[in-house]
Amino acid sequence: MDSYIIESNKKKSRIPARLDFLQSGTGLILGLFMWVHMLLVGSIILGKGAFNFVAKTMELAFLSDTGHGFPIAVFFAVLTIFTLFIIHALLGVRKFPISWKQHRILRDQMQMMNHTDTNLWYIQVVTGFIMFFAGSVHLYIMLTHPGSIDPYMSADRIVSGNMWPLYLILLICVELHGTIGLYRLCMKWGWFSGQDARKSRKKLKALKNKLTIFFLSIGILALLVFVVIGINHRDKVGEKYRKHEPVVEQVQPDEQVQMDQEIQADEKVQAEGHEPEEVQPADVTHQ
């Protein structure tokens, strides 16, 4: 019987708590990054020039003499986010139901309790599972093509590359997962709890809903703009965006008219210069 006695003074492992803290930390970084990322991508709504400026700034073009930037900077940025993404996903898998039986038990308890925050956690589980695959595809593309971020090439990837369904699914999952995650972090660690925890929870939940609508609206509108650009650019797939392209299109007809006028003037001068030579022999013969 002694072998079945559990020692009450046995030291408990702190690894689960540390892993949970690491999961919260990586989730906080990724959640804030996605908000900033969505605002940067949303610059396409202001025009192709605005998006190109953001893309070149991310490539540190202001440090380049030629203005082309350094795509390697984007590579390391994506690599950092990809690493955090994988770590966060692996830590989150610890809390997923690992069998259909566990999943059914969880769903039955959720229906019985009808607890809002538990339902939000379940949405995180589903969206996180989808993001693990869809997000990995997107990050891998950015990792292997760090210099392909500009209005035309991004639009070509979405339309001509038939990536728009994946980006639409990823957009919805990311915004739901990230906003819910940041809300649950505030609840878990007591941030912004104030004196009345119940009132603070209600305010944070309302703020979460507003932020979800805001970022989903920006993301869907930006995706639609990229689709329109991609459809109009189908016949020039692979062409990079040129900063002064609209100016060149306006100046080119004027330059063509000026060249035509110069050609006509040269032909006129040559014609006038040859006429005396043709008339002079005729005059001499007449004499």
Short mmCIF file of C-alpha atoms in Angstrom, two decimals:
data_model
loop_
_atom_site.label_atom_id
_atom_site.label_comp_id
_atom_site.label_asym_id
_atom_site.label_seq_id
_atom_site.Cartn_x
_atom_site.Cartn_y
_atom_site.Cartn_z
CA MET A 1 0.00 0.00 0.00
CA ASP A 2 2.94 2.30 0.63
CA SER A 3 3.61 2.43 -3.10
CA TYR A 4 0.21 4.05 -3.68
CA ILE A 5 0.71 6.85 -1.18
CA ILE A 6 1.11 10.23 -2.92
CA GLU A 7 3.67 12.46 -1.30
CA SER A 8 1.96 15.69 -0.30
CA ASN A 9 5.22 17.59 -0.16
CA LYS A 10 6.22 16.71 -3.72
CA LYS A 11 7.37 19.80 -5.62
CA LYS A 12 5.02 20.75 -8.46
CA SER A 13 6.44 21.56 -11.87
CA ARG A 14 6.42 25.19 -13.00
CA ILE A 15 6.77 24.26 -16.66
CA PRO A 16 3.01 24.49 -17.46
CA ALA A 17 2.86 27.99 -15.96
CA ARG A 18 5.94 29.09 -17.90
CA LEU A 19 4.58 27.65 -21.13
CA ASP A 20 1.30 29.45 -20.50
CA PHE A 21 3.17 32.71 -19.92
CA LEU A 22 5.14 32.18 -23.13
CA GLN A 23 1.92 31.52 -25.03
CA SER A 24 0.44 34.75 -23.70
CA GLY A 25 3.58 36.70 -24.62
CA THR A 26 3.78 35.42 -28.18
CA GLY A 27 0.04 35.92 -28.60
CA LEU A 28 0.31 39.54 -27.43
CA ILE A 29 3.12 40.29 -29.88
CA LEU A 30 1.35 38.60 -32.80
CA GLY A 31 -1.99 40.24 -32.00
CA LEU A 32 -0.53 43.76 -31.91
CA PHE A 33 1.51 43.01 -35.03
CA MET A 34 -1.61 41.97 -36.93
CA TRP A 35 -3.34 45.25 -36.08
CA VAL A 36 -0.36 47.24 -37.36
CA HIS A 37 -0.05 44.95 -40.40
CA MET A 38 -3.70 45.49 -41.31
CA LEU A 39 -3.32 49.26 -41.12
CA LEU A 40 -0.26 49.11 -43.37
CA VAL A 41 -1.95 46.84 -45.90
CA GLY A 42 -5.01 49.10 -45.75
CA SER A 43 -2.90 51.91 -47.21
CA ILE A 44 -3.85 50.49 -50.64
CA ILE A 45 -7.27 52.11 -50.05
CA LEU A 46 -5.53 55.50 -50.29
CA GLY A 47 -3.98 54.58 -53.63
CA LYS A 48 -1.19 52.55 -55.22
CA GLY A 49 1.37 55.25 -54.42
CA ALA A 50 0.56 55.11 -50.70
CA PHE A 51 0.91 51.33 -50.59
CA ASN A 52 4.15 51.45 -52.57
CA PHE A 53 5.54 54.03 -50.12
CA VAL A 54 4.71 51.73 -47.19
CA ALA A 55 6.27 48.71 -48.96
CA LYS A 56 9.47 50.60 -49.78
CA THR A 57 9.68 51.93 -46.23
CA MET A 58 9.48 48.36 -44.93
CA GLU A 59 12.37 47.52 -47.28
CA LEU A 60 14.38 50.44 -45.79
CA ALA A 61 14.46 52.21 -49.16
CA PHE A 62 15.35 55.48 -47.39
CA LEU A 63 18.75 53.93 -46.61
CA SER A 64 19.37 52.98 -50.24
CA ASP A 65 21.10 55.30 -52.72
CA THR A 66 19.03 53.93 -55.60
CA GLY A 67 15.75 53.92 -53.68
CA HIS A 68 15.11 50.24 -54.41
CA GLY A 69 15.46 49.20 -50.78
CA PHE A 70 16.66 45.96 -49.21
CA PRO A 71 14.23 43.01 -49.52
CA ILE A 72 16.45 41.12 -47.07
CA ALA A 73 14.98 43.35 -44.33
CA VAL A 74 11.51 42.01 -45.18
CA PHE A 75 12.91 38.46 -45.15
CA PHE A 76 14.19 38.76 -41.56
CA ALA A 77 10.99 40.47 -40.42
CA VAL A 78 8.87 37.66 -41.89
CA LEU A 79 11.22 35.04 -40.45
CA THR A 80 10.79 36.53 -36.96
CA ILE A 81 6.99 36.59 -37.23
CA PHE A 82 6.95 33.08 -38.72
CA THR A 83 9.01 31.78 -35.78
CA LEU A 84 6.70 33.40 -33.22
CA PHE A 85 3.71 32.07 -35.17
CA ILE A 86 4.96 28.47 -35.02
CA ILE A 87 5.88 28.73 -31.32
CA HIS A 88 2.48 30.20 -30.45
CA ALA A 89 0.67 27.52 -32.47
CA LEU A 90 2.58 24.67 -30.80
CA LEU A 91 1.86 26.10 -27.36
CA GLY A 92 -1.81 26.51 -28.21
CA VAL A 93 -2.17 22.90 -29.39
CA ARG A 94 -1.65 21.79 -25.76
CA LYS A 95 -5.17 22.96 -24.93
CA PHE A 96 -6.96 21.58 -28.00
CA PRO A 97 -9.26 18.53 -27.61
CA ILE A 98 -7.15 15.62 -28.83
CA SER A 99 -10.03 13.23 -29.63
CA TRP A 100 -13.59 13.36 -30.90
CA LYS A 101 -14.82 12.16 -27.48
CA GLN A 102 -13.16 15.09 -25.72
CA HIS A 103 -14.59 17.43 -28.33
CA ARG A 104 -18.12 16.14 -27.75
CA ILE A 105 -17.75 16.51 -23.97
CA LEU A 106 -16.53 20.07 -24.45
CA ARG A 107 -19.41 20.95 -26.80
CA ASP A 108 -21.99 19.47 -24.40
CA GLN A 109 -20.57 21.50 -21.50
CA MET A 110 -20.54 24.66 -23.63
CA GLN A 111 -24.22 24.20 -24.53
CA MET A 112 -25.09 23.54 -20.90
CA MET A 113 -23.22 26.58 -19.51
CA ASN A 114 -23.83 28.95 -22.45
CA HIS A 115 -20.88 31.03 -21.23
CA THR A 116 -19.85 33.81 -23.64
CA ASP A 117 -16.12 33.74 -22.88
CA THR A 118 -16.02 29.95 -23.25
CA ASN A 119 -17.67 30.29 -26.66
CA LEU A 120 -15.06 32.89 -27.60
CA TRP A 121 -12.32 30.47 -26.60
CA TYR A 122 -13.86 27.82 -28.87
CA ILE A 123 -13.84 30.31 -31.77
CA GLN A 124 -10.15 30.82 -31.07
CA VAL A 125 -9.56 27.08 -31.25
CA VAL A 126 -11.31 26.76 -34.65
CA THR A 127 -9.73 29.88 -36.18
CA GLY A 128 -6.32 28.95 -34.79
CA PHE A 129 -6.52 25.52 -36.43
CA ILE A 130 -7.37 27.11 -39.81
CA MET A 131 -4.67 29.77 -39.41
CA PHE A 132 -2.00 27.16 -38.81
CA PHE A 133 -2.35 26.07 -42.44
CA ALA A 134 -3.51 29.23 -44.22
CA GLY A 135 -1.11 31.48 -42.31
CA SER A 136 1.82 29.18 -43.00
CA VAL A 137 1.16 29.37 -46.75
CA HIS A 138 1.07 33.17 -46.70
CA LEU A 139 4.18 33.51 -44.54
CA TYR A 140 6.10 31.02 -46.68
CA ILE A 141 5.29 33.00 -49.84
CA MET A 142 6.48 36.21 -48.19
CA LEU A 143 9.58 34.45 -46.89
CA THR A 144 10.60 33.15 -50.31
CA HIS A 145 9.57 36.31 -52.24
CA PRO A 146 10.41 39.22 -49.93
CA GLY A 147 10.80 41.64 -52.85
CA SER A 148 7.36 40.99 -54.35
CA ILE A 149 5.43 43.47 -52.23
CA ASP A 150 4.12 46.27 -54.40
CA PRO A 151 0.64 47.27 -55.69
CA TYR A 152 0.84 45.32 -58.96
CA MET A 153 2.67 42.19 -57.82
CA SER A 154 0.51 41.83 -54.71
CA ALA A 155 -2.64 42.26 -56.81
CA ASP A 156 -1.35 39.75 -59.38
CA ARG A 157 -0.76 37.22 -56.63
CA ILE A 158 -4.31 37.68 -55.33
CA VAL A 159 -6.12 37.60 -58.72
CA SER A 160 -3.93 35.90 -61.33
CA GLY A 161 -2.45 33.59 -58.69
CA ASN A 162 -5.96 32.71 -57.44
CA MET A 163 -4.98 33.42 -53.84
CA TRP A 164 -8.00 35.57 -52.96
CA PRO A 165 -10.03 32.71 -51.35
CA LEU A 166 -7.14 31.87 -49.04
CA TYR A 167 -6.59 35.54 -48.12
CA LEU A 168 -10.30 36.05 -47.45
CA ILE A 169 -10.43 33.05 -45.10
CA LEU A 170 -7.17 34.09 -43.46
CA LEU A 171 -8.39 37.65 -42.99
CA ILE A 172 -11.54 36.57 -41.15
CA CYS A 173 -9.71 34.03 -38.98
CA VAL A 174 -6.85 36.37 -38.08
CA GLU A 175 -9.08 39.25 -37.05
CA LEU A 176 -11.39 37.06 -34.96
CA HIS A 177 -8.56 35.09 -33.38
CA GLY A 178 -6.36 38.10 -32.65
CA THR A 179 -9.05 40.40 -31.23
CA ILE A 180 -10.56 37.67 -29.07
CA GLY A 181 -7.08 36.68 -27.91
CA LEU A 182 -6.18 40.20 -26.81
CA TYR A 183 -9.51 40.50 -25.00
CA ARG A 184 -8.95 37.20 -23.17
CA LEU A 185 -5.42 38.28 -22.22
CA CYS A 186 -6.84 41.38 -20.56
CA MET A 187 -9.28 39.20 -18.64
CA LYS A 188 -6.69 36.58 -17.74
CA TRP A 189 -4.02 38.91 -16.40
CA GLY A 190 -6.36 41.53 -14.98
CA TRP A 191 -5.37 44.35 -17.31
CA PHE A 192 -7.74 47.35 -17.29
CA SER A 193 -9.89 45.58 -14.70
CA GLY A 194 -10.45 48.72 -12.58
CA GLN A 195 -12.47 48.66 -9.40
CA ASP A 196 -15.54 47.01 -10.92
CA ALA A 197 -14.38 43.87 -12.76
CA ARG A 198 -17.82 43.10 -14.20
CA LYS A 199 -18.22 46.61 -15.62
CA SER A 200 -14.69 46.52 -17.04
CA ARG A 201 -15.39 43.17 -18.70
CA LYS A 202 -18.47 44.61 -20.36
CA LYS A 203 -16.53 47.63 -21.68
CA LEU A 204 -13.66 45.50 -22.96
CA LYS A 205 -16.09 43.18 -24.73
CA ALA A 206 -17.79 46.14 -26.43
CA LEU A 207 -14.37 47.49 -27.46
CA LYS A 208 -13.45 44.05 -28.83
CA ASN A 209 -16.56 43.99 -31.00
CA LYS A 210 -15.88 47.47 -32.37
CA LEU A 211 -12.25 46.63 -33.15
CA THR A 212 -13.30 43.42 -34.90
CA ILE A 213 -15.74 45.31 -37.14
CA PHE A 214 -13.17 48.05 -37.79
CA PHE A 215 -10.30 45.79 -38.85
CA LEU A 216 -12.54 43.42 -40.81
CA SER A 217 -13.93 46.39 -42.73
CA ILE A 218 -10.44 47.67 -43.56
CA GLY A 219 -9.26 44.21 -44.55
CA ILE A 220 -12.21 43.38 -46.81
CA LEU A 221 -12.09 46.81 -48.47
CA ALA A 222 -8.33 46.49 -49.06
CA LEU A 223 -8.82 43.01 -50.54
CA LEU A 224 -11.49 44.36 -52.92
CA VAL A 225 -9.15 47.14 -54.06
CA PHE A 226 -6.41 44.57 -54.75
CA VAL A 227 -8.88 42.46 -56.72
CA VAL A 228 -9.84 45.44 -58.91
CA ILE A 229 -6.16 46.29 -59.51
CA GLY A 230 -5.39 42.66 -60.29
CA ILE A 231 -8.23 42.35 -62.81
CA ASN A 232 -7.10 45.52 -64.63
CA HIS A 233 -3.49 44.25 -64.61
CA ARG A 234 -4.11 40.74 -65.96
CA ASP A 235 -2.47 41.47 -69.30
CA LYS A 236 0.74 42.65 -67.59
CA VAL A 237 1.23 40.01 -64.90
CA GLY A 238 4.66 40.23 -63.30
CA GLU A 239 5.17 43.90 -64.09
CA LYS A 240 6.35 45.94 -61.12
CA TYR A 241 4.78 49.21 -60.10
CA ARG A 242 6.66 52.34 -61.21
CA LYS A 243 6.41 55.33 -58.91
CA HIS A 244 6.07 57.99 -61.64
CA GLU A 245 4.02 55.91 -64.08
CA PRO A 246 0.99 58.28 -64.23
CA VAL A 247 3.27 61.28 -64.90
CA VAL A 248 5.01 59.45 -67.75
CA GLU A 249 1.69 58.62 -69.35
CA GLN A 250 0.72 62.30 -69.35
CA VAL A 251 4.05 63.61 -70.64
CA GLN A 252 4.52 61.02 -73.39
CA PRO A 253 1.92 62.46 -75.87
CA ASP A 254 3.42 65.96 -75.55
CA GLU A 255 6.89 64.60 -76.23
CA GLN A 256 5.58 62.75 -79.31
CA VAL A 257 4.00 65.95 -80.71
CA GLN A 258 7.24 67.85 -80.12
CA MET A 259 9.26 65.17 -81.92
CA ASP A 260 6.84 65.24 -84.89
CA GLN A 261 7.17 69.03 -85.12
CA GLU A 262 10.98 68.79 -85.07
CA ILE A 263 10.95 66.16 -87.83
CA GLN A 264 8.66 68.29 -89.99
CA ALA A 265 10.88 71.33 -89.47
CA ASP A 266 14.00 69.35 -90.49
CA GLU A 267 12.28 68.08 -93.63
CA LYS A 268 11.21 71.62 -94.55
CA VAL A 269 14.73 72.98 -94.10
CA GLN A 270 16.19 70.20 -96.22
CA ALA A 271 13.59 70.84 -98.96
CA GLU A 272 14.33 74.56 -99.05
CA GLY A 273 18.07 73.90 -99.13
CA HIS A 274 17.81 71.65 -102.23
CA GLU A 275 15.56 73.93 -104.30
CA PRO A 276 18.28 76.50 -105.34
CA GLU A 277 20.57 73.68 -106.47
CA GLU A 278 17.85 72.35 -108.77
CA VAL A 279 16.94 75.82 -110.19
CA GLN A 280 20.51 77.06 -110.76
CA PRO A 281 21.47 74.66 -113.59
CA ALA A 282 18.25 75.57 -115.43
CA ASP A 283 19.09 79.31 -115.29
CA VAL A 284 22.63 78.72 -116.56
CA THR A 285 21.43 76.70 -119.54
CA HIS A 286 18.92 79.36 -120.49
CA GLN A 287 21.69 81.94 -120.67
#
